[in-house]
Protein backbone atom coordinates (compact mmCIF):
# COMPACT_ATOMS: atom_id res chain seq x y z
CA UNK A 1 0.00 0.00 0.00
CA UNK A 2 1.34 3.40 -0.90
CA UNK A 3 1.56 6.08 1.70
CA UNK A 4 -0.67 9.08 1.32
CA UNK A 5 0.29 12.71 1.43
CA UNK A 6 -0.04 12.77 5.20
CA UNK A 7 2.96 10.47 5.54
CA UNK A 8 5.16 12.57 3.29
CA UNK A 9 5.75 15.16 6.00
CA UNK A 10 6.81 12.47 8.50
CA UNK A 11 10.06 11.58 6.73
CA UNK A 12 12.93 13.94 6.13
CA UNK A 13 16.59 13.12 5.34
CA UNK A 14 17.93 15.46 8.04
CA UNK A 15 19.99 13.42 10.49
CA UNK A 16 19.30 10.12 8.71
CA UNK A 17 22.05 7.65 7.92
CA UNK A 18 22.04 6.74 4.22
CA UNK A 19 24.18 4.27 2.25
CA UNK A 20 24.70 4.62 -1.50
CA UNK A 21 26.54 2.08 -3.65
CA UNK A 22 28.15 3.30 -6.85
CA UNK A 23 27.74 6.71 -5.27
CA UNK A 24 30.75 8.63 -6.59
CA UNK A 25 29.56 9.19 -10.15
CA UNK A 26 26.41 9.63 -12.25
CA UNK A 27 23.07 8.86 -10.63
CA UNK A 28 24.72 7.69 -7.42
CA UNK A 29 26.64 10.95 -7.04
CA UNK A 30 23.45 12.95 -7.69
CA UNK A 31 21.69 10.94 -4.96
CA UNK A 32 24.64 11.48 -2.61
CA UNK A 33 24.55 15.25 -3.11
CA UNK A 34 20.76 15.43 -2.74
CA UNK A 35 20.80 13.54 0.57
CA UNK A 36 23.80 15.45 1.96
CA UNK A 37 22.26 18.78 1.01
CA UNK A 38 19.08 17.77 2.86
CA UNK A 39 21.04 17.03 6.04
CA UNK A 40 21.66 13.27 5.86
CA UNK A 41 24.85 11.45 6.80
CA UNK A 42 25.82 9.70 3.57
CA UNK A 43 28.15 6.72 3.27
CA UNK A 44 29.30 6.13 -0.30
CA UNK A 45 30.76 2.90 -1.67
CA UNK A 46 32.53 2.96 -5.03
CA UNK A 47 35.23 0.79 -6.55
CA UNK A 48 36.67 3.27 -9.06
CA UNK A 49 39.76 5.22 -7.93
CA UNK A 50 39.11 8.03 -10.39
CA UNK A 51 35.46 8.43 -9.41
CA UNK A 52 36.41 8.58 -5.74
CA UNK A 53 39.21 11.07 -6.41
CA UNK A 54 36.88 13.33 -8.41
CA UNK A 55 34.16 13.06 -5.76
CA UNK A 56 36.60 14.09 -3.02
CA UNK A 57 37.60 17.14 -5.04
CA UNK A 58 33.96 18.15 -5.50
CA UNK A 59 32.87 17.62 -1.89
CA UNK A 60 34.32 20.93 -0.73
CA UNK A 61 31.84 22.77 -2.92
CA UNK A 62 28.83 20.63 -2.01
CA UNK A 63 26.37 21.82 0.64
CA UNK A 64 26.57 19.28 3.45
CA UNK A 65 29.62 17.68 1.88
CA UNK A 66 31.27 17.27 5.25
CA UNK A 67 28.58 14.69 6.09
CA UNK A 68 29.67 12.44 3.17
CA UNK A 69 32.03 9.53 3.84
CA UNK A 70 33.64 8.03 0.71
CA UNK A 71 35.04 4.50 0.75
CA UNK A 72 36.56 2.23 -1.85
CA UNK A 73 34.44 -0.90 -1.66
CA UNK A 74 34.04 -3.86 -3.99
CA UNK A 75 30.36 -4.52 -3.43
CA UNK A 76 30.67 -8.01 -4.89
CA UNK A 77 32.80 -8.87 -1.85
CA UNK A 78 30.59 -9.70 1.13
CA UNK A 79 33.32 -8.98 3.68
CA UNK A 80 34.00 -5.52 2.27
CA UNK A 81 30.28 -4.75 2.29
CA UNK A 82 29.99 -5.88 5.91
CA UNK A 83 32.93 -3.67 6.94
CA UNK A 84 31.41 -0.67 5.14
CA UNK A 85 27.99 -1.00 6.78
CA UNK A 86 29.59 -1.68 10.16
CA UNK A 87 31.41 1.66 9.96
CA UNK A 88 28.11 3.53 9.54
CA UNK A 89 26.62 1.63 12.47
CA UNK A 90 29.61 2.37 14.68
CA UNK A 91 29.40 6.07 13.83
CA UNK A 92 25.65 6.55 14.25
CA UNK A 93 24.09 3.38 15.64
CA UNK A 94 21.54 3.02 12.86
CA UNK A 95 21.00 2.78 9.10
CA UNK A 96 17.92 4.45 7.65
CA UNK A 97 18.33 4.25 3.87
CA UNK A 98 20.16 1.95 1.46
CA UNK A 99 20.34 2.89 -2.22
CA UNK A 100 21.66 0.07 -4.43
CA UNK A 101 22.98 1.84 -7.49
CA UNK A 102 26.24 0.00 -8.29
CA UNK A 103 26.49 -1.62 -11.72
CA UNK A 104 29.01 -3.10 -14.11
CA UNK A 105 28.02 -2.58 -17.73
CA UNK A 106 29.15 -4.13 -21.01
CA UNK A 107 26.69 -3.96 -23.92
CA UNK A 108 27.44 -6.57 -26.56
CA UNK A 109 25.37 -9.30 -28.15
CA UNK A 110 25.99 -12.38 -26.07
CA UNK A 111 27.81 -14.26 -28.84
CA UNK A 112 30.21 -11.31 -29.13
CA UNK A 113 30.81 -10.95 -25.38
CA UNK A 114 32.83 -12.94 -22.91
CA UNK A 115 31.45 -15.03 -20.08
CA UNK A 116 33.36 -13.27 -17.24
CA UNK A 117 31.85 -9.88 -18.19
CA UNK A 118 28.35 -11.35 -18.38
CA UNK A 119 28.74 -12.95 -14.96
CA UNK A 120 30.28 -9.79 -13.45
CA UNK A 121 27.22 -7.80 -14.51
CA UNK A 122 25.06 -10.13 -12.43
CA UNK A 123 27.51 -10.14 -9.52
CA UNK A 124 27.66 -6.33 -9.40
CA UNK A 125 23.99 -5.65 -10.06
CA UNK A 126 22.28 -8.54 -8.26
CA UNK A 127 24.72 -10.37 -5.94
CA UNK A 128 26.00 -7.07 -4.50
CA UNK A 129 22.43 -5.99 -3.82
CA UNK A 130 21.89 -9.22 -1.88
CA UNK A 131 25.08 -8.55 0.12
CA UNK A 132 24.06 -5.00 1.06
CA UNK A 133 20.47 -5.88 1.92
CA UNK A 134 21.64 -8.82 4.04
CA UNK A 135 24.05 -6.49 5.87
CA UNK A 136 21.52 -3.78 6.76
CA UNK A 137 18.34 -5.81 7.21
CA UNK A 138 18.96 -7.12 10.74
CA UNK A 139 19.49 -3.55 11.98
CA UNK A 140 16.49 -2.16 10.11
CA UNK A 141 14.31 -4.94 11.53
CA UNK A 142 15.57 -4.26 15.02
CA UNK A 143 14.85 -0.54 14.74
CA UNK A 144 11.57 -1.31 12.88
CA UNK A 145 12.24 1.29 10.23
CA UNK A 146 14.25 1.69 7.06
CA UNK A 147 13.99 2.17 3.33
CA UNK A 148 15.75 0.14 0.63
CA UNK A 149 15.94 1.51 -2.92
CA UNK A 150 17.04 -0.79 -5.75
CA UNK A 151 17.89 0.45 -9.23
CA UNK A 152 16.09 -1.51 -11.95
CA UNK A 153 15.52 -0.61 -15.58
CA UNK A 154 12.69 0.09 -17.98
CA UNK A 155 14.27 -2.59 -20.19
CA UNK A 156 12.75 -5.26 -17.94
CA UNK A 157 9.35 -4.26 -19.30
CA UNK A 158 10.24 -3.41 -22.91
CA UNK A 159 12.67 -5.84 -24.51
CA UNK A 160 14.26 -5.70 -27.93
CA UNK A 161 17.51 -5.71 -29.86
CA UNK A 162 20.29 -3.45 -28.62
CA UNK A 163 20.67 -3.95 -24.85
CA UNK A 164 22.93 -6.76 -23.65
CA UNK A 165 21.11 -9.92 -22.59
CA UNK A 166 23.18 -10.17 -19.41
CA UNK A 167 22.35 -6.59 -18.45
CA UNK A 168 18.61 -7.09 -18.93
CA UNK A 169 18.75 -10.39 -17.03
CA UNK A 170 20.50 -8.63 -14.13
CA UNK A 171 17.88 -5.89 -13.94
CA UNK A 172 15.09 -8.48 -14.19
CA UNK A 173 16.58 -10.28 -11.19
CA UNK A 174 16.76 -6.97 -9.28
CA UNK A 175 13.10 -6.27 -10.03
CA UNK A 176 11.91 -9.71 -8.93
CA UNK A 177 13.98 -9.57 -5.75
CA UNK A 178 12.65 -6.11 -4.95
CA UNK A 179 8.99 -7.02 -5.51
CA UNK A 180 9.11 -10.07 -3.24
CA UNK A 181 11.23 -8.58 -0.44
CA UNK A 182 8.73 -5.70 -0.33
CA UNK A 183 6.01 -8.22 0.49
CA UNK A 184 8.21 -10.02 3.01
CA UNK A 185 9.07 -6.83 4.89
CA UNK A 186 5.64 -5.22 4.85
CA UNK A 187 5.03 -6.19 8.49
CA UNK A 188 8.41 -4.86 9.64
CA UNK A 189 7.86 -1.18 8.76
CA UNK A 190 10.62 -1.38 6.12
CA UNK A 191 9.93 0.14 2.72
CA UNK A 192 11.39 -1.30 -0.50
CA UNK A 193 11.34 0.78 -3.69
CA UNK A 194 12.15 -0.17 -7.27
CA UNK A 195 13.39 2.62 -9.56
CA UNK A 196 13.11 2.07 -13.32
CA UNK A 197 14.81 4.88 -15.21
CA UNK A 198 14.55 5.39 -18.93
CA UNK A 199 17.30 6.96 -20.99
CA UNK A 200 19.84 8.84 -18.85
CA UNK A 201 22.34 11.10 -20.59
CA UNK A 202 25.62 12.48 -19.33
CA UNK A 203 27.02 9.59 -17.28
CA UNK A 204 29.76 7.00 -17.77
CA UNK A 205 27.06 4.58 -18.91
CA UNK A 206 27.16 6.12 -22.39
CA UNK A 207 30.48 7.96 -22.15
CA UNK A 208 32.49 4.79 -21.54
CA UNK A 209 30.46 1.61 -21.72
CA UNK A 210 27.53 1.80 -24.15
CA UNK A 211 27.77 3.12 -27.72
CA UNK A 212 24.75 5.21 -28.62
CA UNK A 213 24.24 3.22 -31.82
CA UNK A 214 22.95 0.37 -29.67
CA UNK A 215 19.76 2.46 -29.33
CA UNK A 216 17.09 2.89 -32.03
CA UNK A 217 17.07 6.00 -34.23
CA UNK A 218 14.03 7.63 -32.63
CA UNK A 219 15.83 7.68 -29.28
CA UNK A 220 17.53 10.75 -30.79
CA UNK A 221 14.21 12.59 -30.51
CA UNK A 222 13.45 11.69 -26.89
CA UNK A 223 14.24 14.08 -24.02
CA UNK A 224 16.60 12.04 -21.82
CA UNK A 225 16.67 12.38 -18.06
CA UNK A 226 19.56 13.78 -16.09
CA UNK A 227 21.08 12.09 -13.03
CA UNK A 228 19.73 14.97 -10.94
CA UNK A 229 16.18 14.28 -12.12
CA UNK A 230 16.50 10.62 -11.19
CA UNK A 231 17.91 11.59 -7.78
CA UNK A 232 14.99 13.97 -7.22
CA UNK A 233 12.56 11.15 -8.07
CA UNK A 234 14.30 8.92 -5.52
CA UNK A 235 14.03 11.70 -2.95
CA UNK A 236 10.27 11.92 -3.56
CA UNK A 237 9.98 8.14 -3.25
CA UNK A 238 11.74 8.23 0.12
CA UNK A 239 9.42 10.99 1.33
CA UNK A 240 6.22 9.40 0.06
CA UNK A 241 7.05 5.73 0.59
CA UNK A 242 6.44 4.84 -3.06
CA UNK A 243 6.82 1.22 -4.16
CA UNK A 244 7.86 1.87 -7.77
CA UNK A 245 9.29 4.87 -9.59
CA UNK A 246 9.29 5.08 -13.39
CA UNK A 247 11.12 8.08 -14.77
CA UNK A 248 10.06 9.67 -17.09
CA UNK A 249 6.48 9.26 -15.92
CA UNK A 250 5.18 8.13 -19.33
CA UNK A 251 7.18 4.90 -19.24
CA UNK A 252 4.27 2.75 -17.95
CA UNK A 253 2.31 3.70 -21.08
CA UNK A 254 5.15 2.36 -23.22
CA UNK A 255 5.11 -0.85 -21.17
CA UNK A 256 1.42 -1.23 -21.97
CA UNK A 257 2.00 -0.64 -25.68
CA UNK A 258 4.72 -3.28 -25.68
CA UNK A 259 2.52 -5.82 -23.92
CA UNK A 260 -0.27 -5.30 -26.47
CA UNK A 261 1.98 -6.24 -29.38
CA UNK A 262 5.67 -6.92 -28.68
CA UNK A 263 6.39 -7.80 -32.32
CA UNK A 264 4.88 -4.56 -33.64
CA UNK A 265 6.65 -2.56 -30.96
CA UNK A 266 10.02 -4.05 -31.92
CA UNK A 267 9.33 -3.47 -35.62
CA UNK A 268 8.59 0.21 -34.97
CA UNK A 269 11.70 0.45 -32.81
CA UNK A 270 13.86 -0.83 -35.68
CA UNK A 271 12.69 1.82 -38.16
CA UNK A 272 15.34 4.36 -39.12
CA UNK A 273 18.31 2.32 -38.02
CA UNK A 274 20.53 3.10 -34.99
CA UNK A 275 20.66 6.31 -32.97
CA UNK A 276 23.15 8.97 -34.00
CA UNK A 277 23.13 11.23 -30.97
CA UNK A 278 25.92 11.08 -28.38
CA UNK A 279 24.15 10.35 -25.11
CA UNK A 280 27.41 10.64 -23.20
CA UNK A 281 26.90 14.41 -23.08
CA UNK A 282 24.73 15.89 -20.34
CA UNK A 283 21.18 16.84 -21.20
CA UNK A 284 19.86 20.21 -20.01
CA UNK A 285 16.06 20.24 -19.75
CA UNK A 286 14.26 23.13 -21.35
CA UNK A 287 12.67 25.63 -18.94
CA UNK A 288 9.35 24.25 -17.77
CA UNK A 289 10.02 20.78 -19.16
CA UNK A 290 8.34 18.09 -17.09
CA UNK A 291 9.22 14.41 -17.03
CA UNK A 292 5.90 13.46 -15.52
CA UNK A 293 3.41 14.57 -18.13
CA UNK A 294 5.11 14.15 -21.46
CA UNK A 295 3.27 12.05 -24.03
CA UNK A 296 4.45 8.48 -24.34
CA UNK A 297 6.10 7.68 -27.67
CA UNK A 298 6.23 4.02 -28.58
CA UNK A 299 9.88 3.63 -27.81
CA UNK A 300 12.43 1.56 -26.01
CA UNK A 301 14.49 3.37 -23.38
CA UNK A 302 17.46 2.32 -21.36
CA UNK A 303 19.20 3.17 -18.15
Tab-separated table of C-alpha atoms in Angstrom:
chain	number	residue	atom	x	y	z
A	1	UNK	CA	0.000	0.000	0.000
A	2	UNK	CA	1.336	3.396	-0.902
A	3	UNK	CA	1.564	6.085	1.704
A	4	UNK	CA	-0.670	9.083	1.319
A	5	UNK	CA	0.291	12.707	1.426
A	6	UNK	CA	-0.041	12.770	5.196
A	7	UNK	CA	2.962	10.472	5.541
A	8	UNK	CA	5.158	12.567	3.291
A	9	UNK	CA	5.745	15.161	6.004
A	10	UNK	CA	6.807	12.470	8.502
A	11	UNK	CA	10.060	11.585	6.731
A	12	UNK	CA	12.934	13.939	6.128
A	13	UNK	CA	16.590	13.124	5.342
A	14	UNK	CA	17.935	15.463	8.039
A	15	UNK	CA	19.986	13.418	10.486
A	16	UNK	CA	19.298	10.125	8.712
A	17	UNK	CA	22.054	7.646	7.915
A	18	UNK	CA	22.042	6.745	4.219
A	19	UNK	CA	24.179	4.273	2.254
A	20	UNK	CA	24.697	4.622	-1.500
A	21	UNK	CA	26.543	2.079	-3.650
A	22	UNK	CA	28.150	3.298	-6.854
A	23	UNK	CA	27.744	6.712	-5.272
A	24	UNK	CA	30.755	8.626	-6.590
A	25	UNK	CA	29.556	9.193	-10.154
A	26	UNK	CA	26.411	9.628	-12.249
A	27	UNK	CA	23.067	8.857	-10.628
A	28	UNK	CA	24.724	7.688	-7.425
A	29	UNK	CA	26.636	10.954	-7.036
A	30	UNK	CA	23.452	12.948	-7.685
A	31	UNK	CA	21.686	10.944	-4.959
A	32	UNK	CA	24.639	11.483	-2.610
A	33	UNK	CA	24.555	15.247	-3.112
A	34	UNK	CA	20.765	15.427	-2.737
A	35	UNK	CA	20.802	13.538	0.573
A	36	UNK	CA	23.799	15.449	1.962
A	37	UNK	CA	22.262	18.782	1.007
A	38	UNK	CA	19.076	17.772	2.864
A	39	UNK	CA	21.037	17.029	6.037
A	40	UNK	CA	21.659	13.270	5.865
A	41	UNK	CA	24.852	11.451	6.796
A	42	UNK	CA	25.816	9.699	3.567
A	43	UNK	CA	28.154	6.720	3.267
A	44	UNK	CA	29.299	6.131	-0.303
A	45	UNK	CA	30.756	2.904	-1.672
A	46	UNK	CA	32.525	2.962	-5.032
A	47	UNK	CA	35.226	0.792	-6.548
A	48	UNK	CA	36.666	3.268	-9.063
A	49	UNK	CA	39.763	5.219	-7.931
A	50	UNK	CA	39.108	8.031	-10.389
A	51	UNK	CA	35.463	8.433	-9.406
A	52	UNK	CA	36.415	8.580	-5.740
A	53	UNK	CA	39.214	11.072	-6.409
A	54	UNK	CA	36.880	13.326	-8.408
A	55	UNK	CA	34.162	13.063	-5.755
A	56	UNK	CA	36.596	14.095	-3.018
A	57	UNK	CA	37.604	17.139	-5.038
A	58	UNK	CA	33.956	18.145	-5.500
A	59	UNK	CA	32.872	17.619	-1.888
A	60	UNK	CA	34.325	20.931	-0.735
A	61	UNK	CA	31.839	22.774	-2.920
A	62	UNK	CA	28.831	20.628	-2.013
A	63	UNK	CA	26.375	21.823	0.639
A	64	UNK	CA	26.575	19.283	3.452
A	65	UNK	CA	29.620	17.679	1.878
A	66	UNK	CA	31.269	17.272	5.250
A	67	UNK	CA	28.581	14.692	6.088
A	68	UNK	CA	29.671	12.439	3.174
A	69	UNK	CA	32.034	9.525	3.840
A	70	UNK	CA	33.637	8.034	0.710
A	71	UNK	CA	35.042	4.501	0.749
A	72	UNK	CA	36.557	2.234	-1.853
A	73	UNK	CA	34.441	-0.902	-1.664
A	74	UNK	CA	34.045	-3.864	-3.990
A	75	UNK	CA	30.360	-4.517	-3.425
A	76	UNK	CA	30.667	-8.007	-4.893
A	77	UNK	CA	32.800	-8.874	-1.854
A	78	UNK	CA	30.586	-9.702	1.131
A	79	UNK	CA	33.320	-8.983	3.680
A	80	UNK	CA	33.996	-5.517	2.274
A	81	UNK	CA	30.275	-4.747	2.292
A	82	UNK	CA	29.992	-5.882	5.907
A	83	UNK	CA	32.935	-3.669	6.937
A	84	UNK	CA	31.411	-0.671	5.137
A	85	UNK	CA	27.995	-0.999	6.776
A	86	UNK	CA	29.588	-1.678	10.163
A	87	UNK	CA	31.410	1.662	9.959
A	88	UNK	CA	28.110	3.527	9.537
A	89	UNK	CA	26.625	1.634	12.474
A	90	UNK	CA	29.613	2.367	14.678
A	91	UNK	CA	29.404	6.065	13.826
A	92	UNK	CA	25.652	6.546	14.249
A	93	UNK	CA	24.092	3.385	15.643
A	94	UNK	CA	21.544	3.019	12.858
A	95	UNK	CA	21.001	2.782	9.102
A	96	UNK	CA	17.916	4.452	7.650
A	97	UNK	CA	18.330	4.250	3.872
A	98	UNK	CA	20.159	1.945	1.462
A	99	UNK	CA	20.344	2.887	-2.221
A	100	UNK	CA	21.663	0.071	-4.427
A	101	UNK	CA	22.979	1.843	-7.494
A	102	UNK	CA	26.244	0.003	-8.295
A	103	UNK	CA	26.487	-1.617	-11.717
A	104	UNK	CA	29.007	-3.098	-14.112
A	105	UNK	CA	28.020	-2.580	-17.731
A	106	UNK	CA	29.149	-4.127	-21.010
A	107	UNK	CA	26.690	-3.960	-23.916
A	108	UNK	CA	27.435	-6.573	-26.556
A	109	UNK	CA	25.374	-9.300	-28.151
A	110	UNK	CA	25.986	-12.384	-26.071
A	111	UNK	CA	27.810	-14.261	-28.842
A	112	UNK	CA	30.208	-11.306	-29.127
A	113	UNK	CA	30.808	-10.947	-25.384
A	114	UNK	CA	32.829	-12.944	-22.908
A	115	UNK	CA	31.453	-15.026	-20.083
A	116	UNK	CA	33.356	-13.268	-17.237
A	117	UNK	CA	31.850	-9.885	-18.193
A	118	UNK	CA	28.352	-11.353	-18.376
A	119	UNK	CA	28.744	-12.945	-14.956
A	120	UNK	CA	30.280	-9.790	-13.451
A	121	UNK	CA	27.220	-7.802	-14.508
A	122	UNK	CA	25.057	-10.133	-12.426
A	123	UNK	CA	27.507	-10.141	-9.515
A	124	UNK	CA	27.655	-6.334	-9.404
A	125	UNK	CA	23.986	-5.646	-10.055
A	126	UNK	CA	22.285	-8.538	-8.264
A	127	UNK	CA	24.720	-10.366	-5.944
A	128	UNK	CA	25.998	-7.075	-4.504
A	129	UNK	CA	22.427	-5.986	-3.816
A	130	UNK	CA	21.890	-9.217	-1.878
A	131	UNK	CA	25.078	-8.546	0.124
A	132	UNK	CA	24.063	-4.999	1.058
A	133	UNK	CA	20.466	-5.882	1.917
A	134	UNK	CA	21.643	-8.821	4.038
A	135	UNK	CA	24.049	-6.490	5.867
A	136	UNK	CA	21.516	-3.782	6.758
A	137	UNK	CA	18.341	-5.805	7.207
A	138	UNK	CA	18.959	-7.115	10.744
A	139	UNK	CA	19.492	-3.551	11.975
A	140	UNK	CA	16.487	-2.161	10.109
A	141	UNK	CA	14.310	-4.939	11.528
A	142	UNK	CA	15.573	-4.260	15.017
A	143	UNK	CA	14.846	-0.538	14.743
A	144	UNK	CA	11.570	-1.314	12.881
A	145	UNK	CA	12.235	1.287	10.233
A	146	UNK	CA	14.247	1.695	7.065
A	147	UNK	CA	13.986	2.173	3.329
A	148	UNK	CA	15.753	0.142	0.633
A	149	UNK	CA	15.945	1.513	-2.915
A	150	UNK	CA	17.037	-0.790	-5.750
A	151	UNK	CA	17.889	0.446	-9.233
A	152	UNK	CA	16.094	-1.512	-11.945
A	153	UNK	CA	15.520	-0.607	-15.580
A	154	UNK	CA	12.685	0.088	-17.979
A	155	UNK	CA	14.267	-2.589	-20.190
A	156	UNK	CA	12.751	-5.260	-17.939
A	157	UNK	CA	9.348	-4.260	-19.298
A	158	UNK	CA	10.241	-3.413	-22.907
A	159	UNK	CA	12.666	-5.835	-24.511
A	160	UNK	CA	14.261	-5.701	-27.927
A	161	UNK	CA	17.512	-5.709	-29.862
A	162	UNK	CA	20.291	-3.454	-28.620
A	163	UNK	CA	20.674	-3.950	-24.851
A	164	UNK	CA	22.930	-6.764	-23.654
A	165	UNK	CA	21.110	-9.923	-22.595
A	166	UNK	CA	23.184	-10.171	-19.407
A	167	UNK	CA	22.352	-6.593	-18.452
A	168	UNK	CA	18.609	-7.092	-18.935
A	169	UNK	CA	18.752	-10.387	-17.027
A	170	UNK	CA	20.502	-8.626	-14.126
A	171	UNK	CA	17.878	-5.891	-13.941
A	172	UNK	CA	15.087	-8.477	-14.190
A	173	UNK	CA	16.583	-10.276	-11.189
A	174	UNK	CA	16.764	-6.975	-9.285
A	175	UNK	CA	13.102	-6.268	-10.034
A	176	UNK	CA	11.910	-9.709	-8.931
A	177	UNK	CA	13.985	-9.566	-5.746
A	178	UNK	CA	12.645	-6.109	-4.946
A	179	UNK	CA	8.990	-7.017	-5.510
A	180	UNK	CA	9.112	-10.069	-3.245
A	181	UNK	CA	11.231	-8.576	-0.442
A	182	UNK	CA	8.734	-5.699	-0.327
A	183	UNK	CA	6.012	-8.221	0.493
A	184	UNK	CA	8.212	-10.021	3.008
A	185	UNK	CA	9.074	-6.829	4.888
A	186	UNK	CA	5.642	-5.216	4.853
A	187	UNK	CA	5.031	-6.195	8.486
A	188	UNK	CA	8.411	-4.859	9.643
A	189	UNK	CA	7.858	-1.176	8.761
A	190	UNK	CA	10.623	-1.377	6.116
A	191	UNK	CA	9.935	0.140	2.715
A	192	UNK	CA	11.389	-1.302	-0.496
A	193	UNK	CA	11.339	0.782	-3.689
A	194	UNK	CA	12.145	-0.172	-7.272
A	195	UNK	CA	13.389	2.619	-9.558
A	196	UNK	CA	13.106	2.068	-13.317
A	197	UNK	CA	14.808	4.885	-15.213
A	198	UNK	CA	14.554	5.389	-18.927
A	199	UNK	CA	17.304	6.960	-20.992
A	200	UNK	CA	19.843	8.841	-18.846
A	201	UNK	CA	22.335	11.102	-20.587
A	202	UNK	CA	25.623	12.485	-19.333
A	203	UNK	CA	27.021	9.589	-17.282
A	204	UNK	CA	29.757	7.000	-17.773
A	205	UNK	CA	27.056	4.583	-18.907
A	206	UNK	CA	27.156	6.116	-22.393
A	207	UNK	CA	30.479	7.957	-22.149
A	208	UNK	CA	32.491	4.790	-21.541
A	209	UNK	CA	30.456	1.606	-21.723
A	210	UNK	CA	27.533	1.796	-24.148
A	211	UNK	CA	27.774	3.123	-27.715
A	212	UNK	CA	24.751	5.214	-28.622
A	213	UNK	CA	24.241	3.223	-31.819
A	214	UNK	CA	22.945	0.370	-29.667
A	215	UNK	CA	19.765	2.464	-29.328
A	216	UNK	CA	17.086	2.886	-32.031
A	217	UNK	CA	17.068	5.995	-34.231
A	218	UNK	CA	14.027	7.628	-32.634
A	219	UNK	CA	15.831	7.683	-29.282
A	220	UNK	CA	17.535	10.750	-30.792
A	221	UNK	CA	14.214	12.593	-30.512
A	222	UNK	CA	13.448	11.692	-26.892
A	223	UNK	CA	14.245	14.076	-24.023
A	224	UNK	CA	16.599	12.038	-21.822
A	225	UNK	CA	16.670	12.378	-18.060
A	226	UNK	CA	19.563	13.779	-16.089
A	227	UNK	CA	21.083	12.090	-13.027
A	228	UNK	CA	19.732	14.967	-10.943
A	229	UNK	CA	16.180	14.285	-12.118
A	230	UNK	CA	16.496	10.619	-11.187
A	231	UNK	CA	17.908	11.590	-7.784
A	232	UNK	CA	14.986	13.971	-7.219
A	233	UNK	CA	12.556	11.151	-8.071
A	234	UNK	CA	14.302	8.916	-5.525
A	235	UNK	CA	14.032	11.697	-2.951
A	236	UNK	CA	10.274	11.917	-3.555
A	237	UNK	CA	9.978	8.141	-3.250
A	238	UNK	CA	11.740	8.231	0.120
A	239	UNK	CA	9.421	10.990	1.328
A	240	UNK	CA	6.221	9.396	0.062
A	241	UNK	CA	7.050	5.726	0.586
A	242	UNK	CA	6.445	4.835	-3.057
A	243	UNK	CA	6.821	1.217	-4.158
A	244	UNK	CA	7.863	1.875	-7.768
A	245	UNK	CA	9.287	4.869	-9.591
A	246	UNK	CA	9.291	5.079	-13.385
A	247	UNK	CA	11.121	8.084	-14.774
A	248	UNK	CA	10.062	9.671	-17.087
A	249	UNK	CA	6.483	9.261	-15.918
A	250	UNK	CA	5.182	8.135	-19.326
A	251	UNK	CA	7.185	4.897	-19.242
A	252	UNK	CA	4.266	2.748	-17.952
A	253	UNK	CA	2.311	3.698	-21.079
A	254	UNK	CA	5.151	2.359	-23.225
A	255	UNK	CA	5.111	-0.854	-21.173
A	256	UNK	CA	1.422	-1.229	-21.971
A	257	UNK	CA	1.997	-0.639	-25.682
A	258	UNK	CA	4.725	-3.275	-25.682
A	259	UNK	CA	2.517	-5.819	-23.922
A	260	UNK	CA	-0.268	-5.302	-26.466
A	261	UNK	CA	1.979	-6.240	-29.375
A	262	UNK	CA	5.674	-6.920	-28.684
A	263	UNK	CA	6.387	-7.797	-32.316
A	264	UNK	CA	4.878	-4.563	-33.643
A	265	UNK	CA	6.655	-2.555	-30.962
A	266	UNK	CA	10.018	-4.052	-31.917
A	267	UNK	CA	9.326	-3.467	-35.619
A	268	UNK	CA	8.592	0.214	-34.972
A	269	UNK	CA	11.701	0.454	-32.813
A	270	UNK	CA	13.859	-0.832	-35.682
A	271	UNK	CA	12.685	1.819	-38.164
A	272	UNK	CA	15.335	4.356	-39.124
A	273	UNK	CA	18.312	2.319	-38.017
A	274	UNK	CA	20.527	3.103	-34.995
A	275	UNK	CA	20.665	6.310	-32.971
A	276	UNK	CA	23.151	8.975	-34.000
A	277	UNK	CA	23.134	11.227	-30.967
A	278	UNK	CA	25.922	11.081	-28.379
A	279	UNK	CA	24.148	10.353	-25.109
A	280	UNK	CA	27.405	10.638	-23.196
A	281	UNK	CA	26.900	14.406	-23.083
A	282	UNK	CA	24.725	15.890	-20.340
A	283	UNK	CA	21.182	16.841	-21.201
A	284	UNK	CA	19.859	20.206	-20.013
A	285	UNK	CA	16.056	20.238	-19.746
A	286	UNK	CA	14.261	23.130	-21.355
A	287	UNK	CA	12.668	25.632	-18.939
A	288	UNK	CA	9.350	24.246	-17.774
A	289	UNK	CA	10.023	20.781	-19.161
A	290	UNK	CA	8.340	18.090	-17.091
A	291	UNK	CA	9.221	14.413	-17.032
A	292	UNK	CA	5.903	13.459	-15.518
A	293	UNK	CA	3.411	14.574	-18.127
A	294	UNK	CA	5.111	14.146	-21.463
A	295	UNK	CA	3.270	12.049	-24.034
A	296	UNK	CA	4.451	8.479	-24.343
A	297	UNK	CA	6.101	7.676	-27.665
A	298	UNK	CA	6.233	4.016	-28.583
A	299	UNK	CA	9.878	3.626	-27.813
A	300	UNK	CA	12.433	1.561	-26.006
A	301	UNK	CA	14.492	3.375	-23.382
A	302	UNK	CA	17.464	2.317	-21.361
A	303	UNK	CA	19.201	3.166	-18.150
